[in-house]
Amino acid sequence: MDVSRPYTVVVYIDNTSEGNAAAEYACALCLKFKVKYRLIFLYVVALYRRTGLSLINRQTDQMNADIREDADNAMIRCKQFLSRFESLVTYEWISVKDEGSAGPIM
């Protein structure tokens, strides 16, 4: 094991009580580390896939616009929740938007 590399903790976060609990647990865990760490909060936005049919794509585009808007609002709330930990731990925020299911996007 390379001791110069930080211990990396990746946490999927969303605007739910479970996501907040995972974030809180990860912050508490990193506070206990006696080694260098890298804490990453990952927010994933899964959009509907476009098809070869223009009528369906118009509906898909509208649904994706709604998803993006909801996701932007949820990301703001997540970041507000995480702000309470800013003076305690260092972390990175990564958001990914892509077509498909959240699992494979991660």
Short mmCIF file of C-alpha atoms in Angstrom, two decimals, residues 20-100:
data_model
loop_
_atom_site.label_atom_id
_atom_site.label_comp_id
_atom_site.label_asym_id
_atom_site.label_seq_id
_atom_site.Cartn_x
_atom_site.Cartn_y
_atom_site.Cartn_z
CA ASN A 20 -27.69 13.11 4.59
CA ALA A 21 -27.02 10.32 7.11
CA ALA A 22 -24.39 8.83 4.78
CA ALA A 23 -22.74 12.23 4.42
CA GLU A 24 -22.76 12.79 8.17
CA TYR A 25 -21.30 9.32 8.81
CA ALA A 26 -18.56 9.86 6.21
CA CYS A 27 -17.59 13.19 7.77
CA ALA A 28 -17.45 11.63 11.24
CA LEU A 29 -15.35 8.78 9.86
CA CYS A 30 -12.87 11.14 8.20
CA LEU A 31 -12.52 13.11 11.43
CA LYS A 32 -11.30 9.92 13.10
CA PHE A 33 -8.68 9.14 10.45
CA LYS A 34 -5.07 9.48 11.49
CA VAL A 35 -4.04 9.34 7.82
CA LYS A 36 -4.47 11.64 4.85
CA TYR A 37 -7.92 11.22 3.33
CA ARG A 38 -9.87 12.31 0.29
CA LEU A 39 -13.62 12.66 0.82
CA ILE A 40 -15.73 12.85 -2.31
CA PHE A 41 -19.46 13.49 -2.42
CA LEU A 42 -20.98 12.22 -5.64
CA TYR A 43 -24.32 13.49 -6.93
CA VAL A 44 -25.73 11.67 -9.97
CA VAL A 45 -28.47 12.89 -12.28
CA ALA A 46 -29.89 10.12 -14.46
CA LEU A 47 -31.64 11.44 -17.55
CA TYR A 48 -33.89 9.63 -20.00
CA ARG A 49 -32.21 8.40 -23.16
CA ARG A 50 -33.10 10.07 -26.45
CA THR A 51 -34.42 7.86 -29.24
CA GLY A 52 -34.49 8.10 -33.02
CA LEU A 53 -38.10 9.34 -32.95
CA SER A 54 -38.55 13.11 -32.90
CA LEU A 55 -41.99 13.06 -31.20
CA ILE A 56 -40.69 10.94 -28.35
CA ASN A 57 -37.52 13.04 -28.15
CA ARG A 58 -39.59 16.19 -27.57
CA GLN A 59 -41.26 14.50 -24.61
CA THR A 60 -37.93 13.14 -23.42
CA ASP A 61 -36.36 16.61 -23.65
CA GLN A 62 -39.18 18.08 -21.56
CA MET A 63 -38.91 15.35 -18.93
CA ASN A 64 -35.13 15.79 -18.83
CA ALA A 65 -35.55 19.56 -18.40
CA ASP A 66 -37.77 18.86 -15.38
CA ILE A 67 -35.24 16.36 -14.02
CA ARG A 68 -32.40 18.89 -14.44
CA GLU A 69 -34.39 21.59 -12.64
CA ASP A 70 -35.28 19.25 -9.76
CA ALA A 71 -31.66 18.09 -9.59
CA ASP A 72 -30.36 21.67 -9.46
CA ASN A 73 -32.67 22.41 -6.53
CA ALA A 74 -31.70 19.16 -4.78
CA MET A 75 -27.98 19.89 -5.26
CA ILE A 76 -28.44 23.28 -3.62
CA ARG A 77 -30.09 21.61 -0.62
CA CYS A 78 -27.34 18.98 -0.44
CA LYS A 79 -24.63 21.64 -0.50
CA GLN A 80 -26.48 23.58 2.19
CA PHE A 81 -26.52 20.45 4.34
CA LEU A 82 -22.81 19.82 3.71
CA SER A 83 -21.88 23.41 4.60
CA ARG A 84 -22.12 22.49 8.30
CA PHE A 85 -19.06 20.25 7.83
CA GLU A 86 -16.86 22.70 5.89
CA SER A 87 -14.90 23.81 8.95
CA LEU A 88 -14.40 20.20 10.08
CA VAL A 89 -13.41 18.22 7.00
CA THR A 90 -12.22 18.91 3.49
CA TYR A 91 -14.23 17.37 0.69
CA GLU A 92 -14.82 17.47 -3.03
CA TRP A 93 -18.18 17.75 -4.76
CA ILE A 94 -18.66 15.90 -8.02
CA SER A 95 -21.91 15.96 -9.95
CA VAL A 96 -22.51 13.80 -12.99
CA LYS A 97 -25.38 14.14 -15.44
CA ASP A 98 -25.83 11.45 -18.05
CA GLU A 99 -28.45 9.36 -19.78
CA GLY A 100 -29.37 6.02 -18.27
#
